[in-house]
mmCIF file of C-alpha atoms and ligand atoms in Angstrom:
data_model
loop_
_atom_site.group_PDB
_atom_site.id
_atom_site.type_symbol
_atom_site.label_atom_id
_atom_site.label_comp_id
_atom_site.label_asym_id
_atom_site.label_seq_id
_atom_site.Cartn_x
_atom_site.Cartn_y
_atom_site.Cartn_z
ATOM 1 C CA UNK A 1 -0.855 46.631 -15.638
ATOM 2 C CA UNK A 2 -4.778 46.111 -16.381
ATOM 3 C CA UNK A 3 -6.684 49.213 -16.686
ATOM 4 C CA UNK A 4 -10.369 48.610 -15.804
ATOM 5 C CA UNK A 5 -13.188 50.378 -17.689
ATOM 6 C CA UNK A 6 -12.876 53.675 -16.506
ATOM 7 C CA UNK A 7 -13.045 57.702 -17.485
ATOM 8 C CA UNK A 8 -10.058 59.684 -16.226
ATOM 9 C CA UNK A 9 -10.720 63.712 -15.099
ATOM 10 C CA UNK A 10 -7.576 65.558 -15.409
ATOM 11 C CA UNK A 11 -8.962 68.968 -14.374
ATOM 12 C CA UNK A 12 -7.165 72.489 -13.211
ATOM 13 C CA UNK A 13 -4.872 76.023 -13.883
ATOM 14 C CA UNK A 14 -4.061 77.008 -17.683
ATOM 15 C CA UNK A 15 -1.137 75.634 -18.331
ATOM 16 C CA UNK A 16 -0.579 73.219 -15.960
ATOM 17 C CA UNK A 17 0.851 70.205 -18.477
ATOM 18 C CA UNK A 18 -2.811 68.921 -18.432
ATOM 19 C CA UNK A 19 -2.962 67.749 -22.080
ATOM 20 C CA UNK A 20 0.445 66.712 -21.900
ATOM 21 C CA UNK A 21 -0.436 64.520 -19.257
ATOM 22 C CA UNK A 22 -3.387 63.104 -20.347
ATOM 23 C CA UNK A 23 -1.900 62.252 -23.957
ATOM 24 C CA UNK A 24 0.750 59.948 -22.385
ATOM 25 C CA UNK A 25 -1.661 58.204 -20.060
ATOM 26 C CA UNK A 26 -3.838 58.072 -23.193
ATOM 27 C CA UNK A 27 -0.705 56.211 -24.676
ATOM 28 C CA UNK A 28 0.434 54.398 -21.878
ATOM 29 C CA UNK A 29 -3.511 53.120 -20.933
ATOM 30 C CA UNK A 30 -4.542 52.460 -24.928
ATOM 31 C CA UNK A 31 -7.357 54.887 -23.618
ATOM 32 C CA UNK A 32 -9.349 57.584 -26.229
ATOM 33 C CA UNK A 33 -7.757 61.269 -25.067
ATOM 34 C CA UNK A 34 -10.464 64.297 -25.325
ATOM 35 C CA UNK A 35 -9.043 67.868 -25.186
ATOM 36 C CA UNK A 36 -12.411 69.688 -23.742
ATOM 37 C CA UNK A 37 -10.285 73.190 -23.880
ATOM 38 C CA UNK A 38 -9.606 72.321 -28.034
ATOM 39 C CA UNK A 39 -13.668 72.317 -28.276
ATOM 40 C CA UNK A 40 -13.730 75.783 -26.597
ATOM 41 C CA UNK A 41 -10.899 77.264 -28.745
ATOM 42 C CA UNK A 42 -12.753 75.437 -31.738
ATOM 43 C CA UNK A 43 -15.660 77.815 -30.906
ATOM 44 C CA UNK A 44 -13.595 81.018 -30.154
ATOM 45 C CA UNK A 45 -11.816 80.582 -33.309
ATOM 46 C CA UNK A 46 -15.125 80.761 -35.070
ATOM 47 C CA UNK A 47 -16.909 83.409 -33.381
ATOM 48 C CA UNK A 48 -13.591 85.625 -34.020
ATOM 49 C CA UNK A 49 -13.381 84.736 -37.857
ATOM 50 C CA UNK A 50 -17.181 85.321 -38.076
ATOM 51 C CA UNK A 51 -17.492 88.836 -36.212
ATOM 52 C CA UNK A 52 -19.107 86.814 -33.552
ATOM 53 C CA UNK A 53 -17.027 88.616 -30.674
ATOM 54 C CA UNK A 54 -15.545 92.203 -31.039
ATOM 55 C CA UNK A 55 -12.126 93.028 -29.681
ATOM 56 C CA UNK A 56 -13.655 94.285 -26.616
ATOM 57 C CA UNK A 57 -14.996 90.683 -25.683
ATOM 58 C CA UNK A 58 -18.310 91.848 -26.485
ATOM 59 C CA UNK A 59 -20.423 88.323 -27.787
ATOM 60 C CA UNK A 60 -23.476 88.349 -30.563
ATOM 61 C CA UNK A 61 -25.106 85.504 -28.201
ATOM 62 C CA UNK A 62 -27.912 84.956 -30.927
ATOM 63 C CA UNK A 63 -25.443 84.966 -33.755
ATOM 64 C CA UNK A 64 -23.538 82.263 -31.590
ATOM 65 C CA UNK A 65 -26.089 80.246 -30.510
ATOM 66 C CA UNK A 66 -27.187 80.270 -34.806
ATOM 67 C CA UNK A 67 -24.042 79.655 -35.081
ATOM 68 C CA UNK A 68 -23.714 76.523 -33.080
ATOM 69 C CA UNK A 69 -26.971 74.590 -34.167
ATOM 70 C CA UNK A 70 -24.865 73.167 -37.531
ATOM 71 C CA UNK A 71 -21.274 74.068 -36.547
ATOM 72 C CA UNK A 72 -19.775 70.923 -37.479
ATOM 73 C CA UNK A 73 -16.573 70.549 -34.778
ATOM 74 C CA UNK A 74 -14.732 67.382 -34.231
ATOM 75 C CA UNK A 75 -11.427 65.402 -34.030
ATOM 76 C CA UNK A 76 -9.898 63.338 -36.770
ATOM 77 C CA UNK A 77 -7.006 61.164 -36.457
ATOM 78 C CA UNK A 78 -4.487 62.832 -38.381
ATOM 79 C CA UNK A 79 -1.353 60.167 -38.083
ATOM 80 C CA UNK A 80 0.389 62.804 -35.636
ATOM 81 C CA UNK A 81 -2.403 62.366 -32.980
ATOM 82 C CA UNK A 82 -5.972 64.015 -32.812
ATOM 83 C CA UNK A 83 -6.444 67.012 -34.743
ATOM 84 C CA UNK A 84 -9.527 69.821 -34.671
ATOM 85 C CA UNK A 85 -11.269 70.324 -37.062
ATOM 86 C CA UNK A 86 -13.941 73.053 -38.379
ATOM 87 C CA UNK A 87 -15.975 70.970 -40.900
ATOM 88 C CA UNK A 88 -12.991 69.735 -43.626
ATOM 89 C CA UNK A 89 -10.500 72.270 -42.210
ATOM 90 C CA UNK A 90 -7.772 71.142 -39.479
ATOM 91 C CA UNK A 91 -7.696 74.054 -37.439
ATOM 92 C CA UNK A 92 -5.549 72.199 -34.871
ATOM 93 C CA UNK A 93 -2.542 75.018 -35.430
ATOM 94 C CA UNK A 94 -4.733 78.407 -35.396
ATOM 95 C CA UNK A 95 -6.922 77.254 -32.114
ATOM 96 C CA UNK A 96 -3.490 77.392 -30.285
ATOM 97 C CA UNK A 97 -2.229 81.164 -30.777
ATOM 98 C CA UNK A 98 -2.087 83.480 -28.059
ATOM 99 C CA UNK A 99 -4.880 85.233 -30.230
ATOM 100 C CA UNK A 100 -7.040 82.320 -29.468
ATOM 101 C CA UNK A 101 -6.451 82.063 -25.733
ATOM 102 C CA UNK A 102 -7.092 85.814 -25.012
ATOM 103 C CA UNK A 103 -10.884 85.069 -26.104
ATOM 104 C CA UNK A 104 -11.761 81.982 -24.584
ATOM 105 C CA UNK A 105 -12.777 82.577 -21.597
ATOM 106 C CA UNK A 106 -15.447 84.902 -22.360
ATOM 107 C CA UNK A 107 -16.577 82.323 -24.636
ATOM 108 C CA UNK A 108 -16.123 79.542 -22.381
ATOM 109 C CA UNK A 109 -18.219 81.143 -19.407
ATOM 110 C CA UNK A 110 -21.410 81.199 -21.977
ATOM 111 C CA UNK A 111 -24.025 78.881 -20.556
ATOM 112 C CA UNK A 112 -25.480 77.030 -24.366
ATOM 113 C CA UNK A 113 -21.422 77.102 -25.204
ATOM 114 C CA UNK A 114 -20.522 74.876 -22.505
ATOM 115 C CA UNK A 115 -23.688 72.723 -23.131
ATOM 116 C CA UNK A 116 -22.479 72.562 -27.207
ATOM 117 C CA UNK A 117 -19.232 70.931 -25.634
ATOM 118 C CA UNK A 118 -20.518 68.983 -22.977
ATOM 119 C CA UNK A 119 -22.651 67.028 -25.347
ATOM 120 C CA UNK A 120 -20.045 66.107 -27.881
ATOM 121 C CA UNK A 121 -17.711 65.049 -24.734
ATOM 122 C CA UNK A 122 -20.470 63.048 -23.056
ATOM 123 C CA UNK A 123 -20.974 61.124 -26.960
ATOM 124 C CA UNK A 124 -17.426 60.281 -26.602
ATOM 125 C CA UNK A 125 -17.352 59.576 -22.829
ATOM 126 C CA UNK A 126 -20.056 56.972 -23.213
ATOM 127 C CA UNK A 127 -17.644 54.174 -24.187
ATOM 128 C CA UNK A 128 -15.307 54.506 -21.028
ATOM 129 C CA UNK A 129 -11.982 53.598 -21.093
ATOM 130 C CA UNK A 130 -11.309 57.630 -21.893
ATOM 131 C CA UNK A 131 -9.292 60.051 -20.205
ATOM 132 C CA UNK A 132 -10.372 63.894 -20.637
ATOM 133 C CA UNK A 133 -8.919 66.986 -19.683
ATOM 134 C CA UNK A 134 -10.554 70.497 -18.943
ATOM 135 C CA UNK A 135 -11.851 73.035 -15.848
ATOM 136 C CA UNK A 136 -15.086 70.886 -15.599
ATOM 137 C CA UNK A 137 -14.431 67.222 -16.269
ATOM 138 C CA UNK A 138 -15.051 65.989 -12.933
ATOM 139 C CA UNK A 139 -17.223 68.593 -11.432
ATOM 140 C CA UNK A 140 -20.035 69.201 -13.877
ATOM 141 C CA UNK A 141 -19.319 66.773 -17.448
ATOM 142 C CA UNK A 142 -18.744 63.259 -15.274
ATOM 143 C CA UNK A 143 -18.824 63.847 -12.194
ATOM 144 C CA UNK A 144 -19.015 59.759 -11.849
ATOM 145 C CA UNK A 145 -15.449 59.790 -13.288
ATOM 146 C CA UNK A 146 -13.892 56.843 -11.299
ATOM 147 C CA UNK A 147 -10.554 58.623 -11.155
ATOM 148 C CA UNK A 148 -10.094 62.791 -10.626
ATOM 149 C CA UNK A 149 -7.067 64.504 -10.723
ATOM 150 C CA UNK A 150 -6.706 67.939 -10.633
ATOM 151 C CA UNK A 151 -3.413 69.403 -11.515
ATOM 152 C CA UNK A 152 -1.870 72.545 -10.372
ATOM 153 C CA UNK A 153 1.783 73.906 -10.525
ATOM 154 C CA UNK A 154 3.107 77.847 -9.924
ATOM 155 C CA UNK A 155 2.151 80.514 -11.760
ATOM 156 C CA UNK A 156 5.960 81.342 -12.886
ATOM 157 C CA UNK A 157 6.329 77.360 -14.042
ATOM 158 C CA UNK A 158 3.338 77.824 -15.898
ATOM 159 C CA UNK A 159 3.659 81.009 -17.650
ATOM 160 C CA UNK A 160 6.989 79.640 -18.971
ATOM 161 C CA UNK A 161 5.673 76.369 -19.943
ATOM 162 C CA UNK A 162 3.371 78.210 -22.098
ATOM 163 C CA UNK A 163 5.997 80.387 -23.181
ATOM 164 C CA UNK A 164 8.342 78.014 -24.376
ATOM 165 C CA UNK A 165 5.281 76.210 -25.644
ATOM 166 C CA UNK A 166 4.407 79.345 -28.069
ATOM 167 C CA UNK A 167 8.038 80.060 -29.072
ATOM 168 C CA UNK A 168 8.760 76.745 -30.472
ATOM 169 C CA UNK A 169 5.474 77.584 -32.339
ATOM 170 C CA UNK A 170 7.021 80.183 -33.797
ATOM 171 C CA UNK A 171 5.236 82.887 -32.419
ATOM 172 C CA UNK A 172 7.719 85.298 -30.798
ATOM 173 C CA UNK A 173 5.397 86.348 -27.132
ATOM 174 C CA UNK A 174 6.684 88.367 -24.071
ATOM 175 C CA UNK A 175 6.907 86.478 -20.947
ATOM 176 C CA UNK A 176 4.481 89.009 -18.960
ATOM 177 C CA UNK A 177 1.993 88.940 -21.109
ATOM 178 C CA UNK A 178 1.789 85.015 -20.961
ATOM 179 C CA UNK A 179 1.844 85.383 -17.066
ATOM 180 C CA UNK A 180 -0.842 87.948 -18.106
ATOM 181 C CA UNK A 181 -3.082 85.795 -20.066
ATOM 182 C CA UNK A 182 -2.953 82.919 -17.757
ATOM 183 C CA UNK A 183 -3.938 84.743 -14.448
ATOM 184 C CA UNK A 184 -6.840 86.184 -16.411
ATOM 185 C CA UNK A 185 -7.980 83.185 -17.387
ATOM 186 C CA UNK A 186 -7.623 81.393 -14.395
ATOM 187 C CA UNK A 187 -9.499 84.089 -12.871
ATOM 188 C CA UNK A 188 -12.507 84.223 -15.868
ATOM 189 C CA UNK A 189 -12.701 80.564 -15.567
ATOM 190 C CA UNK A 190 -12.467 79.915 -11.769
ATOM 191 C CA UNK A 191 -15.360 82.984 -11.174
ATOM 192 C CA UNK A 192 -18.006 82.278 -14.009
ATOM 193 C CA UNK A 193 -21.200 81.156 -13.400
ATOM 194 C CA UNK A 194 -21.506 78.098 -14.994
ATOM 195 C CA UNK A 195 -19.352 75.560 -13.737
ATOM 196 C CA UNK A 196 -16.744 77.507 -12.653
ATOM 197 C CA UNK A 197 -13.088 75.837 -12.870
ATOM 198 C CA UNK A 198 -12.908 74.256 -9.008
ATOM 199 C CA UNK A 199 -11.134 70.853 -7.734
ATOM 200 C CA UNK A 200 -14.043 68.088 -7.124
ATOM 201 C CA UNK A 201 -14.114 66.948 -3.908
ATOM 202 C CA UNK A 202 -12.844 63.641 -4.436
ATOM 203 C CA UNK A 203 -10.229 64.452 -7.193
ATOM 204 C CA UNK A 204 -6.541 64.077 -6.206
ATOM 205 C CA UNK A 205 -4.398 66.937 -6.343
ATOM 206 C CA UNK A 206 -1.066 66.690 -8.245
ATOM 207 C CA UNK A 207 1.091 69.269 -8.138
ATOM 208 C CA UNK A 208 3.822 69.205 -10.777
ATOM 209 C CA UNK A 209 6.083 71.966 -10.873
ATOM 210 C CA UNK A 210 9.099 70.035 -9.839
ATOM 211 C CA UNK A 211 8.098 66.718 -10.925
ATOM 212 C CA UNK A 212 9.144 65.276 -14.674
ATOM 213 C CA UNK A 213 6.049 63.732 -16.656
ATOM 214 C CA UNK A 214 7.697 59.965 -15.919
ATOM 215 C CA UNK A 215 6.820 60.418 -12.378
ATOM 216 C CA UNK A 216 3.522 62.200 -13.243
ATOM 217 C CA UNK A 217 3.015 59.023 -14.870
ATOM 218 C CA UNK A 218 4.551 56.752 -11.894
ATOM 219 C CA UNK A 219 2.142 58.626 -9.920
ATOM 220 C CA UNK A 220 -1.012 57.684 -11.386
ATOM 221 C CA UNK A 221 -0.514 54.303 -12.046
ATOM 222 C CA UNK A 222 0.504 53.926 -8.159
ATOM 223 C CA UNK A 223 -3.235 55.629 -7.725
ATOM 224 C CA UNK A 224 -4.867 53.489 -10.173
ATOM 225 C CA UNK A 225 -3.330 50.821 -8.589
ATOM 226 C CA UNK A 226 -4.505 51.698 -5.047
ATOM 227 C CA UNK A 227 -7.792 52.521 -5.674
ATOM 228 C CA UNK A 228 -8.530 49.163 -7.680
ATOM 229 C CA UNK A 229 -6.841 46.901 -5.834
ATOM 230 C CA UNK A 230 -4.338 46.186 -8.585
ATOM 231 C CA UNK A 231 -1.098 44.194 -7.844
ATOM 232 C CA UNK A 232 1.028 44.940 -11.133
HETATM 233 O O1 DC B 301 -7.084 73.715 -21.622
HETATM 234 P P1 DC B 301 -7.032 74.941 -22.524
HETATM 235 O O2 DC B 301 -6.095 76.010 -22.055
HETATM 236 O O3 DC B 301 -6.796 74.590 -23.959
HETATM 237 O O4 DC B 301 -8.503 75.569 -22.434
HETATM 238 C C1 DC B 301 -8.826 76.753 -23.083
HETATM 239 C C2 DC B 301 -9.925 77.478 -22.325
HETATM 240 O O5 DC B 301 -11.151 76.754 -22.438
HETATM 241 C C3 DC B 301 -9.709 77.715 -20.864
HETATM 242 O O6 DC B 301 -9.128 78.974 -20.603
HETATM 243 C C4 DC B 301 -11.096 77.668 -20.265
HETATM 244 C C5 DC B 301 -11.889 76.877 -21.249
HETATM 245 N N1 DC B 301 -12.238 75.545 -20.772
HETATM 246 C C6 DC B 301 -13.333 75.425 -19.963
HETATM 247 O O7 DC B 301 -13.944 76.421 -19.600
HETATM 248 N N2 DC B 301 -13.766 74.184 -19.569
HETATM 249 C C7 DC B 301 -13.103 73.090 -19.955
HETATM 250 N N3 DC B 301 -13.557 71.889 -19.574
HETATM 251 C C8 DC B 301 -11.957 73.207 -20.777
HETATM 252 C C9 DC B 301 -11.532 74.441 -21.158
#
């Protein structure tokens, strides 16, 4: 099937397979994948190993925005897909820890944070053919995305997702306080100021809590295919 020149918006609830998702259309598409959420952990990583944000959630905003004018965040190609990385360190494994997550949000839902991150997706973004995932993607970073999805699933599919996620990680969590973590975030990020996490009104809803990633996959390709007018 030919793909036309597009950007994909896979926007919605933590945990709701999003990256998954967007990886294998990545593969399937030969499209560039962008992880917008890896950019925000990137940040919260670095705040927390620089004193930047207490344990109360409590944020130095000057020592942040300092912070940001040479932080040097990207992804490299590591062979096993795209890796973060903090200037020459890949920080792909730390940005992941339930550590991480619990701090996000409040970093996420800072106004010059979001604007850090939106300019290093809309570098990438410029050459189509690209398929991002985040809260934002096709509300506030392109909202002339061609296609929008916005993924949701239940809140019990999703805290074990993440769960089982975690544990093959080898950190040992408790299932409540994933279900913990998630409704807080979905509740930081769907009530912040700045572009709060909320489905565009033209992106299509998928809902995959009983579906298997082949017929996530079925699924958009029969969109794709719709919308463009695409035979096979
Ligand atoms: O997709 P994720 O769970 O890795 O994202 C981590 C956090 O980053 C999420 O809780 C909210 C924030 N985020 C955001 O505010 N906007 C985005 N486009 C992507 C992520």
């Amino acid at each position: 099937m030919q793909i036309p020149d597009i950007i994909i918006a896979v926007d919605g609830y933590s945990s709701t397979g999003k990256s998954t998702f967007a990886k294998l259309v990545a593969s399937e598409f030969s499209f560039l994948y962008l992880d917008s959420g890896a950019l925000y952990r990137g940040v919260t990583l670095y705040a927390q190993e620089h004193g930047i944000i207490s344990e109360d959630n409590s944020i130095d905003e000057p020592a942040l925005r300092q912070a940001l004018a040479t932080l040097d965040l990207h992804f490299e190609d590591c062979g096993g897909g795209s890796h973060l990385f903090i200037g020459d360190r890949c920080v792909e494994k730390e940005i992941r820890t339930l550590g991480v997550s619990s701090q996000v949000s409040p970093i996420s839902a800072v106004g010059f944070v979001r604007e850090f991150v939106d300019s290093k997706l809309h570098e990438a973004g410029s050459r189509k053919r690209v398929i991002m995932d985040g809260r934002d993607i096709g509300t506030t970073v392109f909202p002339e995305a061609e296609v929008k999805v916005f993924i949701t699933a239940t809140p019990e599919v999703r805290a074990r997702r993440r769960f089982d996620e975690l544990n093959a990680k080898g950190e040992n969590p408790v299932l409540e306080d994933v279900m913990k973590n998630l409704i807080e975030r979905d509740y930081i990020d769907s009530h912040r100021e700045v572009s709060p996490l909320r489905r565009a009104d033209d992106a299509f809803v998928l809902d995959n809590s009983d579906m298997t990633l082949k017929e996530e996959v079925v699924w958009i390709k029969g969109l794709i295919q719709g919308r463009f007018g695409i035979l096979e």
